[in-house]
PDB file of C-alpha atoms in Angstrom:
ATOM      1  CA  GLY A   1     -15.509  -5.612   6.776  1.00 54.00           C
ATOM      2  CA  ALA A   2     -12.529  -7.857   5.445  1.00 79.00           C
ATOM      3  CA  GLY A   3     -10.000  -4.996   4.705  1.00 92.00           C
ATOM      4  CA  VAL A   4      -7.835  -1.867   6.369  1.00 96.00           C
ATOM      5  CA  SER A   5     -10.855   0.983   7.341  1.00 96.00           C
ATOM      6  CA  GLN A   6      -9.958   4.420   7.956  1.00 97.00           C
ATOM      7  CA  THR A   7     -12.263   7.499   9.095  1.00 97.00           C
ATOM      8  CA  PRO A   8     -13.019   9.650   8.125  1.00 97.00           C
ATOM      9  CA  SER A   9     -12.019   9.790   4.328  1.00 96.00           C
ATOM     10  CA  ASN A  10     -11.294  13.272   4.086  1.00 97.00           C
ATOM     11  CA  LYS A  11     -10.934  16.082   6.574  1.00 97.00           C
ATOM     12  CA  VAL A  12     -11.034  19.922   6.054  1.00 98.00           C
ATOM     13  CA  THR A  13      -9.601  22.071   9.255  1.00 97.00           C
ATOM     14  CA  GLU A  14      -8.370  25.035   9.951  1.00 97.00           C
ATOM     15  CA  LYS A  15      -4.479  25.901  11.022  1.00 97.00           C
ATOM     16  CA  GLY A  16      -4.202  25.782  14.748  1.00 97.00           C
ATOM     17  CA  LYS A  17      -6.744  22.522  15.213  1.00 97.00           C
ATOM     18  CA  TYR A  18      -6.473  19.101  16.692  1.00 98.00           C
ATOM     19  CA  VAL A  19      -7.187  16.361  14.471  1.00 98.00           C
ATOM     20  CA  GLU A  20      -7.578  12.457  15.335  1.00 98.00           C
ATOM     21  CA  LEU A  21      -7.809   9.817  12.330  1.00 98.00           C
ATOM     22  CA  ARG A  22      -8.858   6.317  12.588  1.00 98.00           C
ATOM     23  CA  CYS A  23      -7.648   3.004  11.409  1.00 98.00           C
ATOM     24  CA  ASP A  24      -9.530  -0.194  12.426  1.00 97.00           C
ATOM     25  CA  PRO A  25      -6.747  -3.054  10.976  1.00 96.00           C
ATOM     26  CA  ILE A  26      -7.722  -6.459   9.513  1.00 94.00           C
ATOM     27  CA  SER A  27      -8.781  -8.584  12.170  1.00 92.00           C
ATOM     28  CA  GLY A  28      -5.951 -10.812  14.034  1.00 89.00           C
ATOM     29  CA  HIS A  29      -2.764  -8.425  12.598  1.00 90.00           C
ATOM     30  CA  THR A  30      -0.555  -7.219  15.142  1.00 90.00           C
ATOM     31  CA  ALA A  31       1.183  -5.242  13.139  1.00 91.00           C
ATOM     32  CA  LEU A  32      -0.415  -1.183  12.363  1.00 94.00           C
ATOM     33  CA  TYR A  33       1.548   1.059   9.867  1.00 94.00           C
ATOM     34  CA  TRP A  34       0.895   4.804  10.057  1.00 96.00           C
ATOM     35  CA  TYR A  35       2.253   5.990   6.105  1.00 96.00           C
ATOM     36  CA  ARG A  36       1.966   9.712   4.862  1.00 96.00           C
ATOM     37  CA  GLN A  37       1.617  10.456   1.768  1.00 94.00           C
ATOM     38  CA  SER A  38       2.109  13.682  -0.113  1.00 93.00           C
ATOM     39  CA  LEU A  39       0.711  15.073  -3.852  1.00 88.00           C
ATOM     40  CA  GLY A  40       3.449  12.905  -6.317  1.00 86.00           C
ATOM     41  CA  GLN A  41       4.941  11.173  -4.047  1.00 89.00           C
ATOM     42  CA  GLY A  42       5.394   7.576  -2.311  1.00 91.00           C
ATOM     43  CA  PRO A  43       4.453   6.870   1.441  1.00 92.00           C
ATOM     44  CA  GLU A  44       6.470   8.296   3.535  1.00 93.00           C
ATOM     45  CA  PHE A  45       6.618   6.056   6.737  1.00 91.00           C
ATOM     46  CA  LEU A  46       5.123   7.559  10.113  1.00 95.00           C
ATOM     47  CA  ILE A  47       4.891   4.897  13.142  1.00 94.00           C
ATOM     48  CA  TYR A  48       4.972   1.099  13.595  1.00 91.00           C
ATOM     49  CA  PHE A  49       3.252  -0.739  15.970  1.00 93.00           C
ATOM     50  CA  GLN A  50       3.669  -4.581  17.348  1.00 90.00           C
ATOM     51  CA  GLY A  51       0.111  -4.720  19.626  1.00 88.00           C
ATOM     52  CA  THR A  52      -0.184  -2.115  21.376  1.00 90.00           C
ATOM     53  CA  GLY A  53       3.637  -0.553  21.745  1.00 88.00           C
ATOM     54  CA  ALA A  54       5.258   1.777  19.440  1.00 86.00           C
ATOM     55  CA  ALA A  55       7.927  -0.185  17.865  1.00 84.00           C
ATOM     56  CA  ASP A  56       9.370   2.201  15.317  1.00 87.00           C
ATOM     57  CA  ASP A  57       8.269   6.020  15.581  1.00 92.00           C
ATOM     58  CA  SER A  58      11.358   7.732  14.057  1.00 89.00           C
ATOM     59  CA  GLY A  59       8.786   8.551  11.084  1.00 91.00           C
ATOM     60  CA  LEU A  60       7.076  11.211  12.995  1.00 95.00           C
ATOM     61  CA  PRO A  61       8.207  14.428  12.078  1.00 94.00           C
ATOM     62  CA  ASN A  62       7.698  15.909  15.819  1.00 95.00           C
ATOM     63  CA  ASP A  63       6.114  15.964  18.624  1.00 95.00           C
ATOM     64  CA  ARG A  64       3.140  17.313  17.395  1.00 97.00           C
ATOM     65  CA  PHE A  65       2.198  14.284  16.112  1.00 97.00           C
ATOM     66  CA  PHE A  66       1.111  11.025  18.319  1.00 96.00           C
ATOM     67  CA  ALA A  67      -0.286   7.857  17.868  1.00 97.00           C
ATOM     68  CA  VAL A  68      -1.869   5.503  20.103  1.00 96.00           C
ATOM     69  CA  ARG A  69      -3.203   1.613  20.176  1.00 96.00           C
ATOM     70  CA  PRO A  70      -4.181   0.768  23.588  1.00 94.00           C
ATOM     71  CA  GLU A  71      -5.662  -2.158  22.847  1.00 92.00           C
ATOM     72  CA  GLY A  72      -3.794  -3.684  20.171  1.00 90.00           C
ATOM     73  CA  SER A  73      -5.982  -3.416  17.446  1.00 93.00           C
ATOM     74  CA  VAL A  74      -8.158   0.688  16.718  1.00 96.00           C
ATOM     75  CA  SER A  75      -5.255   2.699  15.959  1.00 97.00           C
ATOM     76  CA  THR A  76      -5.697   6.564  16.016  1.00 98.00           C
ATOM     77  CA  LEU A  77      -3.117   9.235  14.844  1.00 98.00           C
ATOM     78  CA  LYS A  78      -3.104  12.352  16.325  1.00 98.00           C
ATOM     79  CA  ILE A  79      -1.753  16.123  15.378  1.00 98.00           C
ATOM     80  CA  GLN A  80      -1.927  18.903  17.313  1.00 97.00           C
ATOM     81  CA  ARG A  81      -2.222  22.435  16.351  1.00 97.00           C
ATOM     82  CA  THR A  82      -2.394  21.706  12.760  1.00 98.00           C
ATOM     83  CA  GLU A  83      -0.028  23.231   9.988  1.00 97.00           C
ATOM     84  CA  ARG A  84      -0.992  23.587   5.932  1.00 96.00           C
ATOM     85  CA  GLY A  85       2.080  21.373   5.414  1.00 95.00           C
ATOM     86  CA  ASP A  86       0.400  18.767   7.176  1.00 97.00           C
ATOM     87  CA  SER A  87      -2.557  18.663   4.487  1.00 97.00           C
ATOM     88  CA  ALA A  88      -1.274  15.182   2.655  1.00 97.00           C
ATOM     89  CA  VAL A  89      -3.739  11.965   2.789  1.00 96.00           C
ATOM     90  CA  TYR A  90      -2.636   9.696   5.571  1.00 97.00           C
ATOM     91  CA  LEU A  91      -2.026   5.958   4.880  1.00 96.00           C
ATOM     92  CA  CYS A  92      -2.881   3.020   7.962  1.00 96.00           C
ATOM     93  CA  ALA A  93      -1.564  -0.602   6.901  1.00 94.00           C
ATOM     94  CA  SER A  94      -1.869  -3.603   8.674  1.00 93.00           C
ATOM     95  CA  SER A  95       0.022  -7.126   8.381  1.00 89.00           C
ATOM     96  CA  ARG A  96       0.208 -10.470   9.882  1.00 84.00           C
ATOM     97  CA  GLY A  97       3.447  -9.390  12.201  1.00 67.00           C
ATOM     98  CA  THR A  98       5.994 -11.104  11.888  1.00 60.00           C
ATOM     99  CA  ALA A  99       9.288  -9.807  10.254  1.00 55.00           C
ATOM    100  CA  ASN A 100       9.629 -10.484   6.659  1.00 54.00           C
ATOM    101  CA  THR A 101       6.523 -11.696   6.094  1.00 57.00           C
ATOM    102  CA  GLY A 102       6.028  -9.144   3.820  1.00 66.00           C
ATOM    103  CA  GLU A 103       2.444  -7.795   2.615  1.00 82.00           C
ATOM    104  CA  LEU A 104       1.482  -4.291   4.114  1.00 89.00           C
ATOM    105  CA  PHE A 105      -2.546  -4.163   3.432  1.00 92.00           C
ATOM    106  CA  PHE A 106      -3.355  -0.562   3.238  1.00 94.00           C
ATOM    107  CA  GLY A 107      -6.604   1.368   3.966  1.00 95.00           C
ATOM    108  CA  GLU A 108      -7.646   3.908   1.153  1.00 94.00           C
ATOM    109  CA  GLY A 109      -6.937   7.155   3.313  1.00 95.00           C
ATOM    110  CA  SER A 110      -7.809   9.706   5.284  1.00 97.00           C
ATOM    111  CA  ARG A 111      -7.335  13.129   3.124  1.00 97.00           C
ATOM    112  CA  LEU A 112      -6.526  16.042   5.503  1.00 98.00           C
ATOM    113  CA  THR A 113      -6.583  19.336   4.106  1.00 97.00           C
ATOM    114  CA  VAL A 114      -5.297  22.057   6.330  1.00 97.00           C
ATOM    115  CA  LEU A 115      -6.524  25.351   5.539  1.00 96.00           C
TER     116      LEU A 115
ATOM    117  CA  GLY B   1      18.271   5.671   6.120  1.00 77.00           C
ATOM    118  CA  GLU B   2      17.259   3.817   3.337  1.00 85.00           C
ATOM    119  CA  ASN B   3      16.686   5.854  -0.105  1.00 91.00           C
ATOM    120  CA  VAL B   4      14.587   4.163  -2.598  1.00 95.00           C
ATOM    121  CA  GLU B   5      15.061   5.954  -6.172  1.00 96.00           C
ATOM    122  CA  GLN B   6      12.242   5.033  -8.697  1.00 97.00           C
ATOM    123  CA  HIS B   7      11.788   6.087 -12.688  1.00 96.00           C
ATOM    124  CA  PRO B   8      10.513   7.025 -15.188  1.00 97.00           C
ATOM    125  CA  SER B   9       7.933   9.110 -13.328  1.00 96.00           C
ATOM    126  CA  THR B  10       5.388   8.670 -15.816  1.00 97.00           C
ATOM    127  CA  LEU B  11       5.366   6.067 -18.572  1.00 98.00           C
ATOM    128  CA  SER B  12       3.052   5.566 -21.504  1.00 98.00           C
ATOM    129  CA  VAL B  13       2.820   2.286 -23.619  1.00 97.00           C
ATOM    130  CA  GLN B  14       0.585   1.348 -26.258  1.00 97.00           C
ATOM    131  CA  GLU B  15      -1.705  -1.674 -25.354  1.00 97.00           C
ATOM    132  CA  GLY B  16      -0.012  -5.129 -25.483  1.00 97.00           C
ATOM    133  CA  ASP B  17       3.487  -3.601 -25.568  1.00 97.00           C
ATOM    134  CA  SER B  18       5.681  -4.125 -22.059  1.00 97.00           C
ATOM    135  CA  ALA B  19       6.640  -1.799 -19.544  1.00 98.00           C
ATOM    136  CA  VAL B  20       9.749  -1.338 -17.146  1.00 98.00           C
ATOM    137  CA  ILE B  21      10.087   0.247 -13.899  1.00 98.00           C
ATOM    138  CA  LYS B  22      13.140   0.715 -12.261  1.00 98.00           C
ATOM    139  CA  CYS B  23      14.379   1.450  -8.645  1.00 98.00           C
ATOM    140  CA  THR B  24      17.624   1.727  -6.800  1.00 97.00           C
ATOM    141  CA  TYR B  25      18.508   1.952  -3.483  1.00 96.00           C
ATOM    142  CA  SER B  26      21.215   2.552  -0.960  1.00 95.00           C
ATOM    143  CA  ASP B  27      21.512   0.001   2.127  1.00 93.00           C
ATOM    144  CA  SER B  28      23.033  -2.830   1.085  1.00 92.00           C
ATOM    145  CA  ALA B  29      21.697  -4.305   3.988  1.00 91.00           C
ATOM    146  CA  SER B  30      17.679  -4.011   2.616  1.00 92.00           C
ATOM    147  CA  ASN B  31      16.519  -7.749   1.798  1.00 90.00           C
ATOM    148  CA  TYR B  32      12.939  -7.225   0.552  1.00 91.00           C
ATOM    149  CA  PHE B  33      11.613  -5.693  -2.133  1.00 94.00           C
ATOM    150  CA  PRO B  34       7.713  -5.396  -2.870  1.00 94.00           C
ATOM    151  CA  TRP B  35       5.764  -3.530  -5.579  1.00 96.00           C
ATOM    152  CA  TYR B  36       2.448  -1.444  -5.398  1.00 96.00           C
ATOM    153  CA  LYS B  37      -0.018  -1.018  -7.298  1.00 96.00           C
ATOM    154  CA  GLN B  38      -1.959   2.289  -6.618  1.00 94.00           C
ATOM    155  CA  GLU B  39      -5.738   3.104  -8.298  1.00 94.00           C
ATOM    156  CA  LEU B  40      -7.059   6.534  -8.069  1.00 90.00           C
ATOM    157  CA  GLY B  41      -8.645   7.192  -4.627  1.00 87.00           C
ATOM    158  CA  LYS B  42      -7.307   4.144  -3.127  1.00 89.00           C
ATOM    159  CA  GLY B  43      -4.134   2.357  -1.145  1.00 90.00           C
ATOM    160  CA  PRO B  44      -1.639   0.500  -2.364  1.00 92.00           C
ATOM    161  CA  GLN B  45      -2.025  -2.759  -3.057  1.00 94.00           C
ATOM    162  CA  LEU B  46       0.541  -5.262  -3.511  1.00 93.00           C
ATOM    163  CA  ILE B  47       1.568  -6.906  -6.518  1.00 95.00           C
ATOM    164  CA  ILE B  48       4.752  -8.530  -6.137  1.00 95.00           C
ATOM    165  CA  ASP B  49       7.759  -8.961  -3.857  1.00 93.00           C
ATOM    166  CA  ILE B  50      11.020 -10.329  -3.936  1.00 92.00           C
ATOM    167  CA  ARG B  51      13.578 -11.064  -1.370  1.00 89.00           C
ATOM    168  CA  SER B  52      17.182 -10.695  -1.656  1.00 84.00           C
ATOM    169  CA  ASN B  53      18.101 -14.819  -2.489  1.00 83.00           C
ATOM    170  CA  VAL B  54      16.433 -14.785  -5.727  1.00 82.00           C
ATOM    171  CA  GLY B  55      17.446 -12.981  -8.637  1.00 90.00           C
ATOM    172  CA  GLU B  56      13.894 -12.799 -10.667  1.00 94.00           C
ATOM    173  CA  LYS B  57      10.802 -14.285 -10.252  1.00 94.00           C
ATOM    174  CA  LYS B  58       7.309 -13.878 -11.927  1.00 96.00           C
ATOM    175  CA  ASP B  59       3.776 -13.851 -11.899  1.00 94.00           C
ATOM    176  CA  GLN B  60       1.758 -14.230 -15.212  1.00 95.00           C
ATOM    177  CA  ARG B  61       2.626 -10.800 -16.651  1.00 97.00           C
ATOM    178  CA  ILE B  62       4.427  -9.483 -13.933  1.00 98.00           C
ATOM    179  CA  ALA B  63       7.932 -10.382 -13.558  1.00 97.00           C
ATOM    180  CA  VAL B  64      10.211  -8.448 -10.985  1.00 97.00           C
ATOM    181  CA  THR B  65      14.253  -8.477 -11.224  1.00 96.00           C
ATOM    182  CA  LEU B  66      16.790  -7.963  -9.089  1.00 96.00           C
ATOM    183  CA  ASN B  67      20.968  -7.391  -8.701  1.00 95.00           C
ATOM    184  CA  LYS B  68      21.719  -7.028  -4.997  1.00 93.00           C
ATOM    185  CA  THR B  69      25.359  -6.278  -6.850  1.00 93.00           C
ATOM    186  CA  ALA B  70      24.684  -3.037  -8.476  1.00 94.00           C
ATOM    187  CA  LYS B  71      21.870  -2.513  -5.912  1.00 95.00           C
ATOM    188  CA  HIS B  72      18.405  -2.230  -8.121  1.00 95.00           C
ATOM    189  CA  PHE B  73      15.800  -3.886  -9.157  1.00 97.00           C
ATOM    190  CA  SER B  74      12.911  -3.970 -11.799  1.00 98.00           C
ATOM    191  CA  LEU B  75       9.155  -4.423 -12.690  1.00 98.00           C
ATOM    192  CA  HIS B  76       8.652  -5.906 -15.715  1.00 98.00           C
ATOM    193  CA  ILE B  77       4.393  -6.002 -17.366  1.00 98.00           C
ATOM    194  CA  THR B  78       3.740  -7.397 -20.298  1.00 97.00           C
ATOM    195  CA  GLU B  79       0.990  -7.973 -23.061  1.00 97.00           C
ATOM    196  CA  THR B  80       0.168  -4.459 -20.966  1.00 98.00           C
ATOM    197  CA  GLN B  81      -3.962  -3.647 -20.697  1.00 97.00           C
ATOM    198  CA  PRO B  82      -5.578  -0.566 -19.943  1.00 96.00           C
ATOM    199  CA  GLU B  83      -6.583  -1.871 -16.454  1.00 96.00           C
ATOM    200  CA  ASP B  84      -2.875  -1.865 -15.534  1.00 97.00           C
ATOM    201  CA  SER B  85      -3.116   1.763 -15.885  1.00 97.00           C
ATOM    202  CA  ALA B  86      -2.084   3.276 -12.036  1.00 97.00           C
ATOM    203  CA  VAL B  87       0.505   4.787 -10.413  1.00 96.00           C
ATOM    204  CA  TYR B  88       3.104   1.910  -9.076  1.00 97.00           C
ATOM    205  CA  PHE B  89       5.659   1.891  -6.045  1.00 96.00           C
ATOM    206  CA  CYS B  90       8.753   0.315  -5.343  1.00 97.00           C
ATOM    207  CA  ALA B  91       9.837  -0.668  -1.851  1.00 95.00           C
ATOM    208  CA  ALA B  92      12.590  -1.869   0.175  1.00 93.00           C
ATOM    209  CA  SER B  93      13.000  -3.094   3.851  1.00 89.00           C
ATOM    210  CA  ILE B  94      15.623  -4.889   6.058  1.00 83.00           C
ATOM    211  CA  THR B  95      13.220  -5.505   9.362  1.00 74.00           C
ATOM    212  CA  GLY B  96      10.387  -6.108   7.064  1.00 70.00           C
ATOM    213  CA  ASN B  97       8.930  -3.679   9.170  1.00 73.00           C
ATOM    214  CA  GLN B  98       9.875  -0.345   8.244  1.00 80.00           C
ATOM    215  CA  PHE B  99       9.417   0.240   4.285  1.00 88.00           C
ATOM    216  CA  TYR B 100      11.247   2.849   2.544  1.00 91.00           C
ATOM    217  CA  PHE B 101       8.897   3.713  -0.830  1.00 93.00           C
ATOM    218  CA  GLY B 102      10.069   5.761  -4.457  1.00 95.00           C
ATOM    219  CA  THR B 103       8.321   8.756  -5.631  1.00 94.00           C
ATOM    220  CA  GLY B 104       5.497   5.959  -7.887  1.00 96.00           C
ATOM    221  CA  THR B 105       5.411   5.731 -11.621  1.00 97.00           C
ATOM    222  CA  SER B 106       2.450   6.902 -13.497  1.00 97.00           C
ATOM    223  CA  LEU B 107       1.389   4.306 -16.121  1.00 98.00           C
ATOM    224  CA  THR B 108      -1.045   4.746 -18.621  1.00 98.00           C
ATOM    225  CA  VAL B 109      -1.553   1.766 -21.305  1.00 97.00           C
ATOM    226  CA  ILE B 110      -3.804   3.373 -24.118  1.00 96.00           C
ATOM    227  CA  PRO B 111      -5.399   1.040 -25.956  1.00 94.00           C
TER     228      PRO B 111
END
């Protein structure tokens, strides 16, 4: 498709389990972002990739969260030992990648519920 | 880091009236200010943006103003229509890579 694709759209898991969320950015976009959006809040920055490398991971809340983008395209956000507080919509966005070019193109998000 | 505050959190207007949403930011180094519209179950979508070297920008019924001295910027929607109903987020960025979002304004346009 032409837009940012995220899978799964919904994920329900139990506390303590491991979760992977996948993002397929727009073709040719070198920059990829992960955000977390809790109910009634704005998107909260987690991590930003330029190509294959994490250019800024300062938003990851703790070491249970990790993200990879091994070939500079698809990215996976990995959450270990999930906690109820991890429940949120995880948004992925991509952009052309040049600083200050502006527009982020968001996917529809992966809604994670930790029981 | 940057802190972006947005108000009001909810806004209801009659169809045809204007809507104004305001944001303030804390870091004077921020130089790029986009506005995103988020419909239910969708990801945010850029509707307009402004850079710090410009005071105002218009695109049809939508305009954004920026006051760098006061560190605030506003979204103005004129002649509102029911399809304008959504959640609107402002954001600020220094590098064009990390974006700090406001908490959102839920706009309802009453037909």
